[in-house]
Short mmCIF file of N, CA and C in Angstrom, two decimals:
data_model
loop_
_atom_site.label_atom_id
_atom_site.label_comp_id
_atom_site.label_asym_id
_atom_site.label_seq_id
_atom_site.Cartn_x
_atom_site.Cartn_y
_atom_site.Cartn_z
N UNK A 2 205.98 49.18 17.35
CA UNK A 2 206.59 48.13 18.13
C UNK A 2 207.90 48.79 18.70
N UNK A 3 208.25 48.64 19.92
CA UNK A 3 209.55 49.18 20.39
C UNK A 3 210.62 47.72 20.60
N UNK A 4 211.74 48.16 20.00
CA UNK A 4 212.78 47.22 20.42
C UNK A 4 214.07 47.77 21.12
N UNK A 5 214.42 47.20 22.15
CA UNK A 5 215.38 47.60 23.06
C UNK A 5 216.64 46.59 23.03
N UNK A 6 217.87 47.22 23.03
CA UNK A 6 219.01 46.42 22.73
C UNK A 6 219.94 46.97 23.84
N UNK A 7 220.33 46.08 24.92
CA UNK A 7 221.22 46.48 25.76
C UNK A 7 222.64 46.21 25.50
N UNK A 8 223.70 46.93 26.07
CA UNK A 8 225.03 46.75 25.66
C UNK A 8 225.89 47.29 26.70
N UNK A 9 227.20 46.95 26.98
CA UNK A 9 228.02 47.50 28.03
C UNK A 9 228.31 46.67 29.13
N UNK A 10 227.74 45.61 29.26
CA UNK A 10 228.11 44.71 30.25
C UNK A 10 229.40 44.07 30.16
N UNK A 11 229.93 43.28 31.26
CA UNK A 11 231.02 42.81 31.23
C UNK A 11 231.58 42.51 32.66
N UNK A 12 232.77 42.37 32.77
CA UNK A 12 233.53 42.17 34.03
C UNK A 12 234.09 43.57 34.78
N UNK A 13 233.91 43.64 36.02
CA UNK A 13 234.51 44.88 36.71
C UNK A 13 234.92 44.16 38.14
N UNK A 14 235.89 44.87 38.71
CA UNK A 14 236.30 44.59 40.06
C UNK A 14 235.50 45.40 40.97
N UNK A 15 235.34 44.96 42.29
CA UNK A 15 234.55 45.66 43.26
C UNK A 15 235.15 47.10 43.33
N UNK A 16 234.31 48.16 43.31
CA UNK A 16 234.82 49.49 43.40
C UNK A 16 234.84 49.85 41.93
N UNK A 17 235.00 49.24 40.86
CA UNK A 17 234.96 49.70 39.59
C UNK A 17 233.74 50.20 39.06
N UNK A 18 233.73 50.55 37.77
CA UNK A 18 232.57 51.10 37.06
C UNK A 18 232.28 50.46 35.85
N UNK A 19 231.00 50.59 35.55
CA UNK A 19 230.60 50.24 33.97
C UNK A 19 229.46 51.18 33.61
N UNK A 20 229.25 51.12 32.31
CA UNK A 20 228.15 51.86 31.75
C UNK A 20 227.44 51.22 30.72
N UNK A 21 226.14 51.01 30.95
CA UNK A 21 225.39 50.10 30.27
C UNK A 21 224.56 51.24 29.34
N UNK A 22 224.25 50.59 28.08
CA UNK A 22 223.30 51.46 27.29
C UNK A 22 222.21 50.80 26.83
N UNK A 23 220.99 51.28 26.67
CA UNK A 23 219.77 50.62 26.15
C UNK A 23 219.36 51.64 25.05
N UNK A 24 219.43 51.02 23.75
CA UNK A 24 219.01 51.74 22.66
C UNK A 24 217.67 51.25 22.16
N UNK A 25 216.88 52.31 22.00
CA UNK A 25 215.50 52.00 21.60
C UNK A 25 215.30 52.37 20.23
N UNK A 26 214.40 51.45 19.64
CA UNK A 26 214.21 51.76 18.01
C UNK A 26 212.66 51.45 17.95
N UNK A 27 212.24 52.02 16.66
CA UNK A 27 210.86 51.66 16.37
C UNK A 27 210.18 52.83 15.77
N UNK A 28 208.98 52.73 15.13
CA UNK A 28 208.21 53.74 14.59
C UNK A 28 207.94 54.75 15.67
N UNK A 29 207.53 54.35 16.88
CA UNK A 29 207.42 55.33 18.00
C UNK A 29 208.20 54.85 18.98
N UNK A 30 209.43 55.07 19.02
CA UNK A 30 210.65 54.63 19.99
C UNK A 30 210.48 55.24 21.15
N UNK A 31 210.13 56.55 21.22
CA UNK A 31 210.31 57.32 22.43
C UNK A 31 208.99 56.88 23.43
N UNK A 32 209.30 56.28 24.47
CA UNK A 32 208.32 55.98 25.44
C UNK A 32 208.16 56.84 26.46
N UNK A 33 207.23 56.90 27.36
CA UNK A 33 207.02 57.55 28.62
C UNK A 33 208.07 57.34 29.64
N UNK A 34 208.48 55.90 29.78
CA UNK A 34 209.28 55.47 30.92
C UNK A 34 210.11 54.57 30.39
N UNK A 35 211.37 54.72 30.62
CA UNK A 35 212.53 53.49 30.45
C UNK A 35 213.09 53.21 31.89
N UNK A 36 213.36 51.86 31.88
CA UNK A 36 213.98 51.51 33.31
C UNK A 36 214.99 50.28 33.10
N UNK A 37 215.71 50.03 34.14
CA UNK A 37 216.58 49.00 34.46
C UNK A 37 216.23 47.93 35.36
N UNK A 38 215.96 46.88 35.12
CA UNK A 38 215.96 45.80 36.23
C UNK A 38 217.03 45.00 35.98
N UNK A 39 217.28 43.90 37.09
CA UNK A 39 218.23 43.11 37.04
C UNK A 39 217.83 41.73 37.79
N UNK A 40 218.48 40.83 37.39
CA UNK A 40 218.15 39.44 37.86
C UNK A 40 219.48 38.66 38.19
N UNK A 41 219.78 38.32 39.43
CA UNK A 41 220.99 37.52 39.79
C UNK A 41 220.53 36.09 39.86
N UNK A 42 221.44 35.23 39.85
CA UNK A 42 221.22 33.75 39.85
C UNK A 42 220.37 33.30 41.04
N UNK A 43 219.31 32.48 40.76
CA UNK A 43 218.59 32.08 42.03
C UNK A 43 217.80 33.11 42.60
N UNK A 44 217.56 34.45 42.11
CA UNK A 44 216.74 35.46 42.70
C UNK A 44 215.79 35.90 41.63
N UNK A 45 214.77 36.54 42.16
CA UNK A 45 213.66 37.26 41.29
C UNK A 45 214.38 38.45 40.70
N UNK A 46 213.64 38.82 39.61
CA UNK A 46 214.09 40.07 38.97
C UNK A 46 213.76 41.18 39.79
N UNK A 47 214.64 42.19 40.04
CA UNK A 47 214.37 43.42 40.79
C UNK A 47 214.49 44.60 40.03
N UNK A 48 213.89 45.71 40.54
CA UNK A 48 213.83 46.98 39.97
C UNK A 48 215.15 47.72 40.45
N UNK A 49 215.84 48.48 39.48
CA UNK A 49 217.01 49.21 39.74
C UNK A 49 216.84 50.63 39.57
N UNK A 50 216.30 51.05 38.48
CA UNK A 50 216.15 52.48 38.28
C UNK A 50 215.18 52.86 37.17
N UNK A 51 214.40 53.93 37.21
CA UNK A 51 213.58 54.38 36.03
C UNK A 51 213.59 55.74 35.79
N UNK A 52 213.43 56.20 34.59
CA UNK A 52 213.30 57.57 34.15
C UNK A 52 212.21 58.00 33.18
N UNK A 53 211.42 58.93 33.68
CA UNK A 53 210.38 59.47 32.79
C UNK A 53 210.99 60.22 31.74
N UNK A 54 210.70 59.98 30.51
CA UNK A 54 211.42 60.31 29.08
C UNK A 54 211.38 61.89 28.95
N UNK A 55 210.22 62.22 29.21
CA UNK A 55 209.83 63.85 28.78
C UNK A 55 210.20 64.63 30.08
N UNK A 56 210.05 64.29 31.18
CA UNK A 56 210.27 65.05 32.26
C UNK A 56 211.77 64.95 32.99
N UNK A 57 212.27 63.72 32.67
CA UNK A 57 213.50 63.44 33.57
C UNK A 57 213.33 63.20 34.72
N UNK A 58 212.06 62.84 35.31
CA UNK A 58 212.07 62.33 36.65
C UNK A 58 212.61 60.84 36.86
N UNK A 59 213.17 60.60 37.83
CA UNK A 59 214.00 59.51 38.10
C UNK A 59 213.56 58.85 39.49
N UNK A 60 213.60 57.45 39.45
CA UNK A 60 213.39 56.66 40.89
C UNK A 60 214.49 55.62 40.81
N UNK A 61 215.13 55.31 42.01
CA UNK A 61 216.23 54.63 42.19
C UNK A 61 215.78 53.56 43.20
N UNK A 62 216.36 52.38 43.00
CA UNK A 62 216.22 51.39 44.22
C UNK A 62 217.16 51.74 45.42
N UNK A 63 216.81 51.64 46.59
CA UNK A 63 217.51 52.04 47.74
C UNK A 63 219.01 51.43 47.59
N UNK A 64 219.15 50.23 47.01
CA UNK A 64 220.44 49.42 46.95
C UNK A 64 221.51 50.08 45.97
N UNK A 65 221.05 50.71 45.15
CA UNK A 65 221.79 51.48 44.03
C UNK A 65 221.93 53.07 44.10
N UNK A 66 221.14 53.74 44.84
CA UNK A 66 221.14 55.10 44.87
C UNK A 66 222.41 55.55 45.44
N UNK A 67 222.82 56.65 44.84
CA UNK A 67 224.00 57.15 45.10
C UNK A 67 225.24 56.48 44.50
N UNK A 68 225.08 55.30 43.99
CA UNK A 68 226.23 54.73 43.02
C UNK A 68 225.81 54.57 41.52
N UNK A 69 224.47 54.26 41.24
CA UNK A 69 224.05 54.23 39.93
C UNK A 69 223.38 55.47 39.48
N UNK A 70 223.63 55.87 38.09
CA UNK A 70 222.92 56.97 37.73
C UNK A 70 222.36 56.72 36.31
N UNK A 71 221.04 56.84 36.10
CA UNK A 71 220.21 56.77 34.66
C UNK A 71 220.32 58.22 34.01
N UNK A 72 220.73 58.03 32.84
CA UNK A 72 220.60 59.36 32.04
C UNK A 72 220.29 59.28 30.52
N UNK A 73 219.92 60.17 29.97
CA UNK A 73 219.80 60.37 28.49
C UNK A 73 220.51 61.73 28.03
N UNK A 74 221.00 61.61 26.86
CA UNK A 74 221.38 62.92 26.36
C UNK A 74 220.25 63.52 25.42
N UNK A 75 220.49 64.86 25.16
CA UNK A 75 219.46 65.43 24.13
C UNK A 75 219.63 65.10 22.87
N UNK A 76 218.37 64.58 22.41
CA UNK A 76 218.49 64.06 21.05
C UNK A 76 218.87 62.55 21.01
N UNK A 77 219.18 62.01 22.07
CA UNK A 77 219.59 60.54 21.88
C UNK A 77 218.39 59.72 22.18
N UNK A 78 218.47 58.63 21.43
CA UNK A 78 217.36 57.54 21.76
C UNK A 78 217.74 56.46 22.64
N UNK A 79 218.81 56.70 23.41
CA UNK A 79 219.36 55.58 24.24
C UNK A 79 219.44 56.00 25.67
N UNK A 80 219.09 55.23 26.72
CA UNK A 80 219.12 55.41 28.02
C UNK A 80 220.43 54.65 28.42
N UNK A 81 221.14 55.29 29.30
CA UNK A 81 222.25 54.84 30.00
C UNK A 81 222.34 54.65 31.42
N UNK A 82 223.00 53.63 31.80
CA UNK A 82 223.03 53.50 33.29
C UNK A 82 224.55 53.36 33.73
N UNK A 83 224.89 54.40 34.35
CA UNK A 83 226.42 54.56 34.86
C UNK A 83 226.32 53.84 36.21
N UNK A 84 227.29 52.89 36.45
CA UNK A 84 227.41 52.13 37.53
C UNK A 84 228.73 52.38 38.15
N UNK A 85 228.77 52.92 39.33
CA UNK A 85 229.98 53.16 40.08
C UNK A 85 230.09 52.51 41.41
N UNK A 86 231.16 52.53 41.89
CA UNK A 86 231.24 51.72 43.16
C UNK A 86 230.72 50.45 43.14
N UNK A 87 231.01 49.55 42.19
CA UNK A 87 230.34 48.44 41.89
C UNK A 87 230.66 47.43 43.13
N UNK A 88 229.70 46.46 43.47
CA UNK A 88 229.72 45.55 44.48
C UNK A 88 229.66 44.24 43.88
N UNK A 89 230.15 43.18 44.43
CA UNK A 89 229.80 41.86 43.97
C UNK A 89 228.40 41.49 43.93
N UNK A 90 227.47 42.01 44.87
CA UNK A 90 226.04 41.86 44.97
C UNK A 90 225.43 42.39 43.73
N UNK A 91 226.13 43.33 42.87
CA UNK A 91 225.58 43.91 41.87
C UNK A 91 225.59 42.87 40.67
N UNK A 92 226.20 41.83 40.76
CA UNK A 92 226.26 40.80 39.82
C UNK A 92 224.90 40.20 39.38
N UNK A 93 224.60 40.50 38.06
CA UNK A 93 223.39 40.13 37.53
C UNK A 93 223.27 40.16 36.08
N UNK A 94 222.02 39.70 35.46
CA UNK A 94 221.73 40.14 34.16
C UNK A 94 221.03 41.40 34.25
N UNK A 95 221.39 42.37 33.46
CA UNK A 95 220.50 43.77 33.75
C UNK A 95 219.80 43.87 32.36
N UNK A 96 218.41 44.11 32.57
CA UNK A 96 217.51 44.23 31.49
C UNK A 96 216.90 45.65 31.41
N UNK A 97 216.79 46.06 30.11
CA UNK A 97 216.17 47.31 29.79
C UNK A 97 214.96 47.21 29.71
N UNK A 98 213.97 48.11 30.01
CA UNK A 98 212.59 48.03 29.95
C UNK A 98 211.86 49.23 29.58
N UNK A 99 210.65 49.28 28.88
CA UNK A 99 210.03 50.37 28.60
C UNK A 99 208.54 50.30 28.50
N UNK A 100 207.98 51.42 28.66
CA UNK A 100 206.34 51.34 28.62
C UNK A 100 205.87 52.79 28.03
N UNK A 101 204.69 52.67 27.38
CA UNK A 101 204.23 53.93 26.96
C UNK A 101 203.09 54.31 28.03
N UNK A 102 203.07 53.45 29.13
CA UNK A 102 202.02 53.76 30.19
C UNK A 102 202.77 54.98 30.93
N UNK A 103 201.73 55.92 31.41
CA UNK A 103 202.18 57.01 32.43
C UNK A 103 201.60 56.87 33.75
N UNK A 104 202.04 57.50 34.65
CA UNK A 104 201.56 57.61 35.97
C UNK A 104 201.41 56.20 36.44
N UNK A 105 202.67 55.65 36.44
CA UNK A 105 202.71 54.10 36.81
C UNK A 105 203.66 54.13 37.98
N UNK A 106 203.54 52.82 38.78
CA UNK A 106 204.71 52.51 39.76
C UNK A 106 205.75 52.12 39.10
N UNK A 107 207.01 52.77 38.84
CA UNK A 107 207.96 52.36 38.12
C UNK A 107 208.61 51.06 38.59
N UNK A 108 208.58 50.77 39.87
CA UNK A 108 209.22 49.50 40.40
C UNK A 108 208.55 48.21 39.84
N UNK A 109 207.22 48.26 39.40
CA UNK A 109 206.62 47.07 39.14
C UNK A 109 206.90 46.71 37.61
N UNK A 110 207.53 45.59 37.56
CA UNK A 110 207.89 45.12 36.07
C UNK A 110 206.69 44.61 35.25
N UNK A 111 205.64 44.43 35.92
CA UNK A 111 204.33 44.16 35.19
C UNK A 111 203.83 45.30 34.38
N UNK A 112 204.32 46.54 34.66
CA UNK A 112 203.86 47.81 34.03
C UNK A 112 204.68 47.94 32.80
N UNK A 113 205.92 47.17 32.40
CA UNK A 113 206.50 47.38 31.31
C UNK A 113 206.25 46.36 30.22
N UNK A 114 205.98 46.77 29.04
CA UNK A 114 205.68 46.10 27.96
C UNK A 114 206.74 45.67 27.18
N UNK A 115 207.98 46.29 27.05
CA UNK A 115 209.01 45.91 26.02
C UNK A 115 210.17 45.85 26.99
N UNK A 116 210.92 44.77 26.49
CA UNK A 116 212.23 44.34 27.21
C UNK A 116 213.33 44.06 26.33
N UNK A 117 214.43 44.44 26.64
CA UNK A 117 215.80 43.94 25.95
C UNK A 117 216.02 42.63 26.39
N UNK A 118 217.23 41.97 25.84
CA UNK A 118 217.44 40.63 25.80
C UNK A 118 218.44 40.51 27.12
N UNK A 119 218.91 41.36 27.73
CA UNK A 119 219.79 41.38 28.74
C UNK A 119 221.24 41.64 28.59
N UNK A 120 222.04 41.89 29.39
CA UNK A 120 223.55 42.16 29.47
C UNK A 120 224.06 41.78 30.71
N UNK A 121 225.00 40.78 30.64
CA UNK A 121 225.56 40.32 32.00
C UNK A 121 226.57 41.28 32.50
N UNK A 122 226.56 41.47 33.85
CA UNK A 122 227.31 42.30 34.64
C UNK A 122 227.83 41.37 35.74
N UNK A 123 229.19 41.15 35.77
CA UNK A 123 229.86 40.38 36.89
C UNK A 123 231.03 41.34 37.53
N UNK A 124 230.81 41.45 38.81
CA UNK A 124 231.74 42.09 39.57
C UNK A 124 232.30 41.09 40.62
N UNK A 125 233.71 41.20 40.69
CA UNK A 125 234.37 40.24 41.33
C UNK A 125 234.91 40.95 42.60
N UNK A 126 235.23 40.21 43.67
CA UNK A 126 235.74 40.83 44.97
C UNK A 126 237.30 41.08 44.83
#
């Protein structure tokens, strides 16, 4: 079983930055794919970014590409989401997700079997 814990959320002004962390643990903690989704009030959860753990291949939503970066460090069990040039529309609860499935459509939340509790990101204008 995989456990995911997000951290790093908080308040930021428009144009500012935040760095989110998703710590994975468990007997087989390293999955094929880890991803970030977000859900704003009154909206459905949407895909943000995903990374294939072994290859480093990434996929970004158009709304965040060029501003957000997902990364992991060598020997690190944590996926990071660096968020720059934040906009008020980035305000949402951000969820980390993971799956052992490979060759999937990263944007589909139904493909992810493990989820963190979420961390709130609020961006003021």
